[in-house]
PDB file of N, CA and C in Angstrom:
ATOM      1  N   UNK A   1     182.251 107.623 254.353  1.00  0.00           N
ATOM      2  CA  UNK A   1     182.019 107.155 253.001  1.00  0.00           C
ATOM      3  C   UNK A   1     182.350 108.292 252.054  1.00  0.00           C
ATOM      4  N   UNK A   2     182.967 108.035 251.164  1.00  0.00           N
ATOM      5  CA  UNK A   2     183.285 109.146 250.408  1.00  0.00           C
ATOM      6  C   UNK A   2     182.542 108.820 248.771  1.00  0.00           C
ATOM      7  N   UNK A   3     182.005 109.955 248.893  1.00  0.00           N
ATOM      8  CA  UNK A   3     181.330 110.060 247.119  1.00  0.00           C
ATOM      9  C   UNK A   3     181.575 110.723 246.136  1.00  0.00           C
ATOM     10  N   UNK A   4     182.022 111.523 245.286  1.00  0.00           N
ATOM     11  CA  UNK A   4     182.512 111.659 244.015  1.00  0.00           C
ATOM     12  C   UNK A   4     181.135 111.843 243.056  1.00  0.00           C
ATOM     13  N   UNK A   5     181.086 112.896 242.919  1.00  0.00           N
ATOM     14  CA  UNK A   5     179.737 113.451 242.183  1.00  0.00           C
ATOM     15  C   UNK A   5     180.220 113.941 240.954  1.00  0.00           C
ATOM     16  N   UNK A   6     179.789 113.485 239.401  1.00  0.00           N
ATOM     17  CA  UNK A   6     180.065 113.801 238.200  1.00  0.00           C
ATOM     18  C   UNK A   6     178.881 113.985 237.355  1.00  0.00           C
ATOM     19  N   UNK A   7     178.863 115.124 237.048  1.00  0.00           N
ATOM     20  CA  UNK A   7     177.710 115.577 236.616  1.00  0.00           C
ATOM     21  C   UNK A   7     177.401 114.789 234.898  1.00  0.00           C
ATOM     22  N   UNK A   8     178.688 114.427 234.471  1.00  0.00           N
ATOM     23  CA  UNK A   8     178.144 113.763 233.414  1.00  0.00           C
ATOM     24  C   UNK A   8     177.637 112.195 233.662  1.00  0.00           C
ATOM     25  N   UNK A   9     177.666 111.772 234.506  1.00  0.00           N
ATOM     26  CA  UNK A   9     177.190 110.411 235.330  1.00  0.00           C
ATOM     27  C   UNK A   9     175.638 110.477 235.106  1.00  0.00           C
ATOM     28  N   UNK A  10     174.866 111.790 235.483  1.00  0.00           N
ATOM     29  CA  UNK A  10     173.526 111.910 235.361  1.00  0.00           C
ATOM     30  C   UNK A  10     172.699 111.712 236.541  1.00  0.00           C
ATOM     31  N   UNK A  11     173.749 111.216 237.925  1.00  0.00           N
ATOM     32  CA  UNK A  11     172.440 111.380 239.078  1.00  0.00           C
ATOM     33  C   UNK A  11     172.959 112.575 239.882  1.00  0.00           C
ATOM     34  N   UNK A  12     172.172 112.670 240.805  1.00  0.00           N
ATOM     35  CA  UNK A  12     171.958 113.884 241.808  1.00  0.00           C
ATOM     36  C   UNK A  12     172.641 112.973 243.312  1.00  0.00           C
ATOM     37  N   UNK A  13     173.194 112.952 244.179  1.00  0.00           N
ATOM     38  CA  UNK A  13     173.829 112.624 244.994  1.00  0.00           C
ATOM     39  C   UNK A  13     172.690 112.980 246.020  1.00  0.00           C
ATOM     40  N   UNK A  14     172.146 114.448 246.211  1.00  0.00           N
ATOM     41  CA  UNK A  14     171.277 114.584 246.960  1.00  0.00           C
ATOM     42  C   UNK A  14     169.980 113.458 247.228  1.00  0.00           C
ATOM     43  N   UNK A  15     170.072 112.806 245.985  1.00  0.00           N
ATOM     44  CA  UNK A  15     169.071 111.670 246.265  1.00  0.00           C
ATOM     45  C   UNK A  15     169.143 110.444 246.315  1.00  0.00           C
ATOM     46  N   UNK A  16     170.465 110.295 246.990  1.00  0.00           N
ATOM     47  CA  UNK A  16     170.820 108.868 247.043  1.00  0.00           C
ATOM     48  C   UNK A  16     170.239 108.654 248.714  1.00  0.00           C
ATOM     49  N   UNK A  17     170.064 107.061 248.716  1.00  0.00           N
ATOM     50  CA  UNK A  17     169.485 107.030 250.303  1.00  0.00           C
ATOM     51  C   UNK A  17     170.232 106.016 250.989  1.00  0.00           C
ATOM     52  N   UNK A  18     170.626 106.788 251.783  1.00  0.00           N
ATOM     53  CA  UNK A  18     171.629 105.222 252.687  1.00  0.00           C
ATOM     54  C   UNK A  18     171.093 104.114 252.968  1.00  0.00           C
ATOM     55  N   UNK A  19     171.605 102.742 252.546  1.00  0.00           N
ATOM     56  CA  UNK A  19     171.087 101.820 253.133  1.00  0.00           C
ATOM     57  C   UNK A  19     171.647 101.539 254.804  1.00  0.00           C
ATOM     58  N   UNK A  20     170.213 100.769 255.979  1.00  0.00           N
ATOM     59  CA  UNK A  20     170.584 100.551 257.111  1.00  0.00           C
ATOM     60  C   UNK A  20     171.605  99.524 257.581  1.00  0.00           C
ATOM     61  N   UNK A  21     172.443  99.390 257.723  1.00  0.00           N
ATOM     62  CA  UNK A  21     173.329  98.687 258.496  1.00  0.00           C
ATOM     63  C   UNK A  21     172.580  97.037 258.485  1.00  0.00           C
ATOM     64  N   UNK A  22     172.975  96.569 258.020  1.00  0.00           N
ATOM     65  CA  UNK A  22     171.975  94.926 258.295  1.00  0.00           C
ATOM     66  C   UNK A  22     172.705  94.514 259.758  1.00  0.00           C
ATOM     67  N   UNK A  23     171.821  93.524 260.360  1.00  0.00           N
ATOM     68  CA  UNK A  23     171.907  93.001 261.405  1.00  0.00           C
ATOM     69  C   UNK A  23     172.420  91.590 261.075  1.00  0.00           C
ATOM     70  N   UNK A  24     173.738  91.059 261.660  1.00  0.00           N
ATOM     71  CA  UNK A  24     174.028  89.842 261.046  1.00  0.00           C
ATOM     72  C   UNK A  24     174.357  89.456 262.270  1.00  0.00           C
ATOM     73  N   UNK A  25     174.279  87.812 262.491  1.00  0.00           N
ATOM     74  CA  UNK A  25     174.632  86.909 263.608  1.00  0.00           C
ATOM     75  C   UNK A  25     175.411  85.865 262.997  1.00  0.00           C
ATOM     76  N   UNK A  26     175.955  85.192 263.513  1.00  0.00           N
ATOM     77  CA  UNK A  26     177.272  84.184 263.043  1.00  0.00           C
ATOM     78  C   UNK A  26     176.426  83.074 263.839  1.00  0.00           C
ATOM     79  N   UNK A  27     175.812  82.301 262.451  1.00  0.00           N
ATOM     80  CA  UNK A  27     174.977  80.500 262.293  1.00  0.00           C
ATOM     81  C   UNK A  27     176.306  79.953 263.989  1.00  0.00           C
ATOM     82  N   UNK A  28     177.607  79.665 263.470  1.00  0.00           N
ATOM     83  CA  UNK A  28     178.135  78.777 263.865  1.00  0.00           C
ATOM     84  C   UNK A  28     179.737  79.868 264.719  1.00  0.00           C
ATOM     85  N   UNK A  29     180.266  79.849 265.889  1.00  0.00           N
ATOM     86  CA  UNK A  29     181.557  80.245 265.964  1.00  0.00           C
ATOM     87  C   UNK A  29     181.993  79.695 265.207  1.00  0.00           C
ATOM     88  N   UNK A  30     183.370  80.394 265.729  1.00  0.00           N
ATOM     89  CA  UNK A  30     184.989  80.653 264.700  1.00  0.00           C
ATOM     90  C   UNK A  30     185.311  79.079 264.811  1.00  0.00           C
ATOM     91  N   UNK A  31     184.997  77.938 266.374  1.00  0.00           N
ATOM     92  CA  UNK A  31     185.872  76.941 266.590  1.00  0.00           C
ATOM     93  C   UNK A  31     184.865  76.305 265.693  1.00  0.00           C
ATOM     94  N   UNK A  32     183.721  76.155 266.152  1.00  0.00           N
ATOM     95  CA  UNK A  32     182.519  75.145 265.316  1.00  0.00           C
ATOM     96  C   UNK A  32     182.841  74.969 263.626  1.00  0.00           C
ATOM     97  N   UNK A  33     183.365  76.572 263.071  1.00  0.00           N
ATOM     98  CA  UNK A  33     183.725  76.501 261.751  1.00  0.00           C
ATOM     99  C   UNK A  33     184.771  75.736 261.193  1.00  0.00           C
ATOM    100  N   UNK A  34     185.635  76.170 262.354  1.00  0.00           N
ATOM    101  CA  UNK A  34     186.883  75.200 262.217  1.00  0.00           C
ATOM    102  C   UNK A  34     186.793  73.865 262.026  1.00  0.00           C
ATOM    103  N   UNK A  35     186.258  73.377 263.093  1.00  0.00           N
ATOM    104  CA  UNK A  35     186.069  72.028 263.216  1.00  0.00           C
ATOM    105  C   UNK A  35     185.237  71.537 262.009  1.00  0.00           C
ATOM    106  N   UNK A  36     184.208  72.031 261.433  1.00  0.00           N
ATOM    107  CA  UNK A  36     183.584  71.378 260.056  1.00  0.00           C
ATOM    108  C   UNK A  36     184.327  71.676 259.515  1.00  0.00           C
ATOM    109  N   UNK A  37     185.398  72.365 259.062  1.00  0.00           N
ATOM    110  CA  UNK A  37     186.281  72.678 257.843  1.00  0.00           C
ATOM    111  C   UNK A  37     186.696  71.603 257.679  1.00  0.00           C
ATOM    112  N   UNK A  38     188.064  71.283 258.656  1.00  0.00           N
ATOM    113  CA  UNK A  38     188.837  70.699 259.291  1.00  0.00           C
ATOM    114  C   UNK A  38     188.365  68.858 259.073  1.00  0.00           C
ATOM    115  N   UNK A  39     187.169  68.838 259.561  1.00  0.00           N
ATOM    116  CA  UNK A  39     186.401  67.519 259.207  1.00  0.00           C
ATOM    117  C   UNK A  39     186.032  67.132 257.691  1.00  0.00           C
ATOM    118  N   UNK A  40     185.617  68.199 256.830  1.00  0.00           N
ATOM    119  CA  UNK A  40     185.516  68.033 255.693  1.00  0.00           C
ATOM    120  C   UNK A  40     186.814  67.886 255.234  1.00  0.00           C
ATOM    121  N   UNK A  41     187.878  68.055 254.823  1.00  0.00           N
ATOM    122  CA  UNK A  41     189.440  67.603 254.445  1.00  0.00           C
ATOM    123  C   UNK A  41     189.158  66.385 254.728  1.00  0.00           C
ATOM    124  N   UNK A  42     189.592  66.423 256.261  1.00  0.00           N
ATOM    125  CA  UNK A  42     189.944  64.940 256.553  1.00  0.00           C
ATOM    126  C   UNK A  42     189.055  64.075 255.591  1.00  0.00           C
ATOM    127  N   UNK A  43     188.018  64.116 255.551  1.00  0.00           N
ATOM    128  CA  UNK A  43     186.855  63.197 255.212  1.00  0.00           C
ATOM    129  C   UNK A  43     187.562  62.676 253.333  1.00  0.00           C
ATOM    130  N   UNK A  44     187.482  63.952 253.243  1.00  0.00           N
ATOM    131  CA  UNK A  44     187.832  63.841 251.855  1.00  0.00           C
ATOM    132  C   UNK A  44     189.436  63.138 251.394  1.00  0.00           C
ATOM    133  N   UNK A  45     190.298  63.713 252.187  1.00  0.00           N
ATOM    134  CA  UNK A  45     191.863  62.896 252.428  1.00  0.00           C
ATOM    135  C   UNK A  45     191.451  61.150 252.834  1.00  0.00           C
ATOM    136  N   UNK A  46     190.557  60.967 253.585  1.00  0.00           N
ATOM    137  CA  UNK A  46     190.359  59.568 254.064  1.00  0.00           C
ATOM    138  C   UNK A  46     189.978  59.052 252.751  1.00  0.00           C
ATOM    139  N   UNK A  47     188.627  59.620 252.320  1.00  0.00           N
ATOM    140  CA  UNK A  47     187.954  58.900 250.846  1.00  0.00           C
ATOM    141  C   UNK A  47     188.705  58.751 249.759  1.00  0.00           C
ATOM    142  N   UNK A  48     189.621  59.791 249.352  1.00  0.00           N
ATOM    143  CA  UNK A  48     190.727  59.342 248.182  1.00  0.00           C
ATOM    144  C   UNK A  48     191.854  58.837 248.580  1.00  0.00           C
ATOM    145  N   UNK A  49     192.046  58.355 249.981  1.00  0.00           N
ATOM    146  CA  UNK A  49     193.306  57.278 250.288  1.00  0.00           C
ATOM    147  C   UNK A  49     192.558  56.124 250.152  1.00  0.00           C
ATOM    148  N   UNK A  50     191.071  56.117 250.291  1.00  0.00           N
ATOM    149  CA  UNK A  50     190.832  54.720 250.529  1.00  0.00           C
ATOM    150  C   UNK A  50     190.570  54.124 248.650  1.00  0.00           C
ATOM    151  N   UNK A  51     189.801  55.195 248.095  1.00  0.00           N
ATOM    152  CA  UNK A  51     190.117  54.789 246.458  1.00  0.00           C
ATOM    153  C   UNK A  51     191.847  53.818 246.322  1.00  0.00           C
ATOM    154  N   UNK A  52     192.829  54.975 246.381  1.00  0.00           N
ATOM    155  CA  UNK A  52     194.414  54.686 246.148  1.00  0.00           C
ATOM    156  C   UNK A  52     194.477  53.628 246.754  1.00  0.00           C
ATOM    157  N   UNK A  53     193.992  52.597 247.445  1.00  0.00           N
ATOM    158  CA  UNK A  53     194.110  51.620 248.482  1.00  0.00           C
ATOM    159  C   UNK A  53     193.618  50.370 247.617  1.00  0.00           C
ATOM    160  N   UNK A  54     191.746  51.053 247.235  1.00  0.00           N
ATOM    161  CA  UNK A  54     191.543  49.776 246.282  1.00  0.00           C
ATOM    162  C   UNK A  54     191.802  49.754 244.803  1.00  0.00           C
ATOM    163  N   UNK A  55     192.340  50.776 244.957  1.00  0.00           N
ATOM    164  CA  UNK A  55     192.818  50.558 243.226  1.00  0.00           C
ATOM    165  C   UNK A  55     193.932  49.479 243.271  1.00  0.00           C
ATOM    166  N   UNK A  56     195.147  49.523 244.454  1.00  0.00           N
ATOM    167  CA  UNK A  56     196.286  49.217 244.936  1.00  0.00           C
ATOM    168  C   UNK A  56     195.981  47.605 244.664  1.00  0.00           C
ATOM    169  N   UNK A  57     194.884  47.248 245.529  1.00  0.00           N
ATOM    170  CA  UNK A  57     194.216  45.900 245.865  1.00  0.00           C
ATOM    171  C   UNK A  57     194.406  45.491 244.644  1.00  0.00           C
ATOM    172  N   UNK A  58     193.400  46.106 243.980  1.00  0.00           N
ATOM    173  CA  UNK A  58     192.662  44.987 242.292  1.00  0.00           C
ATOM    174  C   UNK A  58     194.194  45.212 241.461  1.00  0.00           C
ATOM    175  N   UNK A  59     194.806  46.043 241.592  1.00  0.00           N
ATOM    176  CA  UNK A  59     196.330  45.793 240.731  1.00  0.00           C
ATOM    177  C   UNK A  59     196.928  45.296 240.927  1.00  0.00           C
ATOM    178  N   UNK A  60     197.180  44.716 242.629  1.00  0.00           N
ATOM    179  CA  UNK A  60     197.889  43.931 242.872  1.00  0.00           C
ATOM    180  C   UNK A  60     196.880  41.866 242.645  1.00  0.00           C
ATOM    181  N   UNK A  61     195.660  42.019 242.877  1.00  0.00           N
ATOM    182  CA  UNK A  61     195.003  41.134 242.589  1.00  0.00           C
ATOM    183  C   UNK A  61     195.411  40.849 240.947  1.00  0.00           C
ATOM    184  N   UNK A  62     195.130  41.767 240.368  1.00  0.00           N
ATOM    185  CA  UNK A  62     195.198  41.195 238.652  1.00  0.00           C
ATOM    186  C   UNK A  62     197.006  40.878 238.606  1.00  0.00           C
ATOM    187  N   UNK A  63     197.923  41.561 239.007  1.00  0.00           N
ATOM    188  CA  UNK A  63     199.037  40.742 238.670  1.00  0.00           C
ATOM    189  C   UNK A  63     199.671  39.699 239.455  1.00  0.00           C
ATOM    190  N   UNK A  64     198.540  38.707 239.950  1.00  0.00           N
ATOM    191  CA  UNK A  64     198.616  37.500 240.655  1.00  0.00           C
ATOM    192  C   UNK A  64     198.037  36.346 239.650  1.00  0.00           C
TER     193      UNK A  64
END
């Protein structure tokens, strides 16, 4: 880590205190992530084809 001490800044470096390393675990793997990503699109690609579909319907209904 590199620090850079400027005395017109106003602190003392000597009294800075490292923070510990946090301990982190991964909720879900890399594939699990994937796969909800991956599912959310789709989901969302399905739901606005199916809008474009009934919009399609009632436009084609009203110019009947």
């Amino acid at each position: 880590v590199l620090m850079v001490y400027d005395a017109s800044l106003g602190y003392d470096p000597d009294e800075w205190e490292e923070c510990p390393v946090k301990e982190q675990f991964m909720v879900f793997s890399f594939f699990t992530r994937l796969l909800l990503s991956t599912a959310a699109v789709a989901f969302v690609v399905f739901f606005y084809r199916m809008i474009e579909v009934n919009n399609a319907k009632e436009k084609a209904s009203k110019e009947k």
